[in-house]
Amino acid sequence: MDPRRLPGAHRRPRQRSRALVAVPLLLILVVTVVDILAPPEVHLGPFLVAAPAITASFGGPRMTAFVGVVAVAAQSLVALARTSLTDLNHTLQITALILISAIVTFFAHHRERHEKEMTQLRSVAEATQGVLLRALPQQIGPLRIASVYLAAEAEAQIGGDLYAVTRTAHGTRLVIGDVRGKGLEAIGDAALVLGAFRAAAHRQAELPVLVADLEGAVFSDLGVPGTSRDEHTERGETFVTAAVLDVPDTERSLHLVSCGHPPPLLLRDGRVTPLKVSQPAPPLGLAEFAPADIAVESYGFEPGDVVLLYTDGVIEARDDSGAFYPLPERLAAWSGHGPQDLLRHLCEDLLAHSGGYLGDDAAMVAVQRLPGVPLHQPPGGTGSAR
């Protein structure tokens, strides 16, 4: 789901260009008629230069060249009607018009080639996103799930934010994370974490062991000698914040390890509770700088509850006044049904708040526990959301 792709947002460029070409052609017609009827001392021919220049802003090189030819023909008609083609004034005007038309046609060709390259890059990015960020199932076990990724750069489509879900013998595990930095290195780190999670999540019995595996994968990659990362990036400058969740099928709870990531938000009966951990683990890749035991904290997760996972690109989006996006308040105000509807609402609201521009990539995953599955309340647990 991509809220930026709204119905009618991407009309065919050729249809729009054909409609817009009427503007420079009408300009040529008006200037030609007025110039022919104007007094001898009045010369409007230089205004014809605007016609190919305007066309180059939206049309391709062929359309721009066509309008330029029409403009030159119109200027020649004016010369014949008023004096002659050999008149010095009109000769200079025609020559200048030919030169400028050729120049703007070249720029139109350059812009069209750049647009084709951007289209190819978007296609590659979308293919990469399909492989790296696989579409999450709408339902897995007793959970209903929805996800969305909003890239800060329209050409990129994907960056360093990540999420994934997998089934285990006893429940469902999810991860959401955010790689520090941007570009190809951030995408590579995101792929590394996702690969490690998918390989280990279904076979690790304990959540701390899974997080340790993710830490080991990131740390070992940062320590590979002879890489460009070692040449240009100091150790400690690259890390991944992450939240790893385990949702048992038969418990009214979820278990969370937060590695420096923004706290998930639990929505229950219109009330929003941040799932803040008392003992956060360091971000992945920084264990050697902040050694700590990996603590798992548990929270109540009843049928009908919704947990929203997100990256900091959501809460750091600003409006024109510089105010951050108030995610908890907007989440509490939602009155729809289901994770898909929730993310659609939040995405539209987020883009409206930020004026359609995000300073950083943003990812969200909404998880709802479905009713009708046999459950039992586990004894005890810390940090329960009430």
PDB file of N, CA, C and O in Angstrom, residues 9-37:
ATOM      1  N   ALA A   9      -3.244  10.348  -9.783  1.00  0.00           N
ATOM      2  CA  ALA A   9      -2.004  11.059  -9.492  1.00  0.00           C
ATOM      3  C   ALA A   9      -0.994  10.903 -10.605  1.00  0.00           C
ATOM      4  O   ALA A   9      -0.075  11.696 -10.730  1.00  0.00           O
ATOM      5  N   HIS A  10      -1.120   9.862 -11.416  1.00  0.00           N
ATOM      6  CA  HIS A  10      -0.146   9.598 -12.470  1.00  0.00           C
ATOM      7  C   HIS A  10      -0.860   9.506 -13.823  1.00  0.00           C
ATOM      8  O   HIS A  10      -1.031   8.433 -14.377  1.00  0.00           O
ATOM      9  N   ARG A  11      -1.277  10.627 -14.340  1.00  0.00           N
ATOM     10  CA  ARG A  11      -1.854  10.624 -15.669  1.00  0.00           C
ATOM     11  C   ARG A  11      -0.748  10.414 -16.696  1.00  0.00           C
ATOM     12  O   ARG A  11       0.406  10.674 -16.457  1.00  0.00           O
ATOM     13  N   ARG A  12      -1.139   9.961 -17.855  1.00  0.00           N
ATOM     14  CA  ARG A  12      -0.146   9.680 -18.875  1.00  0.00           C
ATOM     15  C   ARG A  12       0.535  10.966 -19.321  1.00  0.00           C
ATOM     16  O   ARG A  12      -0.113  11.925 -19.754  1.00  0.00           O
ATOM     17  N   PRO A  13       1.901  11.026 -19.281  1.00  0.00           N
ATOM     18  CA  PRO A  13       2.617  12.248 -19.651  1.00  0.00           C
ATOM     19  C   PRO A  13       2.328  12.677 -21.082  1.00  0.00           C
ATOM     20  O   PRO A  13       2.230  13.867 -21.363  1.00  0.00           O
ATOM     21  N   ARG A  14       2.189  11.736 -22.032  1.00  0.00           N
ATOM     22  CA  ARG A  14       1.971  12.117 -23.414  1.00  0.00           C
ATOM     23  C   ARG A  14       0.650  12.836 -23.592  1.00  0.00           C
ATOM     24  O   ARG A  14       0.538  13.807 -24.353  1.00  0.00           O
ATOM     25  N   GLN A  15      -0.393  12.374 -22.891  1.00  0.00           N
ATOM     26  CA  GLN A  15      -1.692  13.028 -23.000  1.00  0.00           C
ATOM     27  C   GLN A  15      -1.623  14.447 -22.457  1.00  0.00           C
ATOM     28  O   GLN A  15      -2.188  15.380 -23.037  1.00  0.00           O
ATOM     29  N   ARG A  16      -0.921  14.637 -21.350  1.00  0.00           N
ATOM     30  CA  ARG A  16      -0.795  15.972 -20.786  1.00  0.00           C
ATOM     31  C   ARG A  16       0.008  16.877 -21.711  1.00  0.00           C
ATOM     32  O   ARG A  16      -0.304  18.060 -21.876  1.00  0.00           O
ATOM     33  N   SER A  17       1.080  16.339 -22.331  1.00  0.00           N
ATOM     34  CA  SER A  17       1.910  17.138 -23.222  1.00  0.00           C
ATOM     35  C   SER A  17       1.126  17.602 -24.439  1.00  0.00           C
ATOM     36  O   SER A  17       1.236  18.749 -24.865  1.00  0.00           O
ATOM     37  N   ARG A  18       0.311  16.690 -24.998  1.00  0.00           N
ATOM     38  CA  ARG A  18      -0.482  17.052 -26.164  1.00  0.00           C
ATOM     39  C   ARG A  18      -1.497  18.142 -25.835  1.00  0.00           C
ATOM     40  O   ARG A  18      -1.821  18.985 -26.675  1.00  0.00           O
ATOM     41  N   ALA A  19      -2.011  18.101 -24.624  1.00  0.00           N
ATOM     42  CA  ALA A  19      -2.966  19.147 -24.225  1.00  0.00           C
ATOM     43  C   ALA A  19      -2.256  20.478 -23.991  1.00  0.00           C
ATOM     44  O   ALA A  19      -2.760  21.538 -24.380  1.00  0.00           O
ATOM     45  N   LEU A  20      -1.069  20.426 -23.397  1.00  0.00           N
ATOM     46  CA  LEU A  20      -0.346  21.657 -23.074  1.00  0.00           C
ATOM     47  C   LEU A  20       0.259  22.329 -24.294  1.00  0.00           C
ATOM     48  O   LEU A  20       0.521  23.540 -24.273  1.00  0.00           O
ATOM     49  N   VAL A  21       0.514  21.565 -25.383  1.00  0.00           N
ATOM     50  CA  VAL A  21       1.142  22.159 -26.564  1.00  0.00           C
ATOM     51  C   VAL A  21       0.247  23.216 -27.191  1.00  0.00           C
ATOM     52  O   VAL A  21       0.715  24.074 -27.971  1.00  0.00           O
ATOM     53  N   ALA A  22      -1.037  23.211 -26.854  1.00  0.00           N
ATOM     54  CA  ALA A  22      -1.938  24.243 -27.364  1.00  0.00           C
ATOM     55  C   ALA A  22      -1.539  25.628 -26.871  1.00  0.00           C
ATOM     56  O   ALA A  22      -1.806  26.642 -27.550  1.00  0.00           O
ATOM     57  N   VAL A  23      -0.885  25.695 -25.701  1.00  0.00           N
ATOM     58  CA  VAL A  23      -0.510  27.001 -25.134  1.00  0.00           C
ATOM     59  C   VAL A  23       0.539  27.704 -26.000  1.00  0.00           C
ATOM     60  O   VAL A  23       0.337  28.857 -26.415  1.00  0.00           O
ATOM     61  N   PRO A  24       1.692  27.069 -26.307  1.00  0.00           N
ATOM     62  CA  PRO A  24       2.661  27.772 -27.166  1.00  0.00           C
ATOM     63  C   PRO A  24       2.150  28.009 -28.590  1.00  0.00           C
ATOM     64  O   PRO A  24       2.488  29.032 -29.205  1.00  0.00           O
ATOM     65  N   LEU A  25       1.331  27.089 -29.113  1.00  0.00           N
ATOM     66  CA  LEU A  25       0.782  27.304 -30.452  1.00  0.00           C
ATOM     67  C   LEU A  25      -0.167  28.501 -30.472  1.00  0.00           C
ATOM     68  O   LEU A  25      -0.176  29.291 -31.438  1.00  0.00           O
ATOM     69  N   LEU A  26      -0.969  28.630 -29.419  1.00  0.00           N
ATOM     70  CA  LEU A  26      -1.861  29.790 -29.326  1.00  0.00           C
ATOM     71  C   LEU A  26      -1.045  31.075 -29.191  1.00  0.00           C
ATOM     72  O   LEU A  26      -1.394  32.106 -29.776  1.00  0.00           O
ATOM     73  N   LEU A  27       0.073  30.996 -28.433  1.00  0.00           N
ATOM     74  CA  LEU A  27       0.946  32.167 -28.291  1.00  0.00           C
ATOM     75  C   LEU A  27       1.509  32.582 -29.643  1.00  0.00           C
ATOM     76  O   LEU A  27       1.540  33.780 -29.972  1.00  0.00           O
ATOM     77  N   ILE A  28       1.936  31.601 -30.449  1.00  0.00           N
ATOM     78  CA  ILE A  28       2.467  31.910 -31.784  1.00  0.00           C
ATOM     79  C   ILE A  28       1.405  32.577 -32.642  1.00  0.00           C
ATOM     80  O   ILE A  28       1.675  33.572 -33.346  1.00  0.00           O
ATOM     81  N   LEU A  29       0.191  32.058 -32.594  1.00  0.00           N
ATOM     82  CA  LEU A  29      -0.897  32.619 -33.399  1.00  0.00           C
ATOM     83  C   LEU A  29      -1.185  34.060 -33.012  1.00  0.00           C
ATOM     84  O   LEU A  29      -1.292  34.946 -33.881  1.00  0.00           O
ATOM     85  N   VAL A  30      -1.279  34.320 -31.709  1.00  0.00           N
ATOM     86  CA  VAL A  30      -1.602  35.673 -31.238  1.00  0.00           C
ATOM     87  C   VAL A  30      -0.498  36.649 -31.606  1.00  0.00           C
ATOM     88  O   VAL A  30      -0.754  37.760 -32.127  1.00  0.00           O
ATOM     89  N   VAL A  31       0.766  36.268 -31.352  1.00  0.00           N
ATOM     90  CA  VAL A  31       1.884  37.166 -31.649  1.00  0.00           C
ATOM     91  C   VAL A  31       1.965  37.437 -33.138  1.00  0.00           C
ATOM     92  O   VAL A  31       2.214  38.583 -33.569  1.00  0.00           O
ATOM     93  N   THR A  32       1.748  36.410 -33.956  1.00  0.00           N
ATOM     94  CA  THR A  32       1.830  36.584 -35.410  1.00  0.00           C
ATOM     95  C   THR A  32       0.764  37.564 -35.917  1.00  0.00           C
ATOM     96  O   THR A  32       1.065  38.499 -36.680  1.00  0.00           O
ATOM     97  N   VAL A  33      -0.460  37.374 -35.502  1.00  0.00           N
ATOM     98  CA  VAL A  33      -1.553  38.243 -35.952  1.00  0.00           C
ATOM     99  C   VAL A  33      -1.330  39.670 -35.488  1.00  0.00           C
ATOM    100  O   VAL A  33      -1.467  40.635 -36.269  1.00  0.00           O
ATOM    101  N   VAL A  34      -0.978  39.851 -34.205  1.00  0.00           N
ATOM    102  CA  VAL A  34      -0.791  41.212 -33.673  1.00  0.00           C
ATOM    103  C   VAL A  34       0.391  41.880 -34.332  1.00  0.00           C
ATOM    104  O   VAL A  34       0.367  43.081 -34.642  1.00  0.00           O
ATOM    105  N   ASP A  35       1.469  41.097 -34.575  1.00  0.00           N
ATOM    106  CA  ASP A  35       2.676  41.688 -35.175  1.00  0.00           C
ATOM    107  C   ASP A  35       2.407  42.151 -36.610  1.00  0.00           C
ATOM    108  O   ASP A  35       2.904  43.191 -37.049  1.00  0.00           O
ATOM    109  N   ILE A  36       1.607  41.380 -37.350  1.00  0.00           N
ATOM    110  CA  ILE A  36       1.271  41.782 -38.727  1.00  0.00           C
ATOM    111  C   ILE A  36       0.425  43.045 -38.739  1.00  0.00           C
ATOM    112  O   ILE A  36       0.596  43.932 -39.600  1.00  0.00           O
ATOM    113  N   LEU A  37      -0.485  43.160 -37.776  1.00  0.00           N
ATOM    114  CA  LEU A  37      -1.387  44.313 -37.725  1.00  0.00           C
ATOM    115  C   LEU A  37      -0.795  45.521 -37.003  1.00  0.00           C
ATOM    116  O   LEU A  37      -1.384  46.615 -37.048  1.00  0.00           O
TER     117      LEU A  37
END
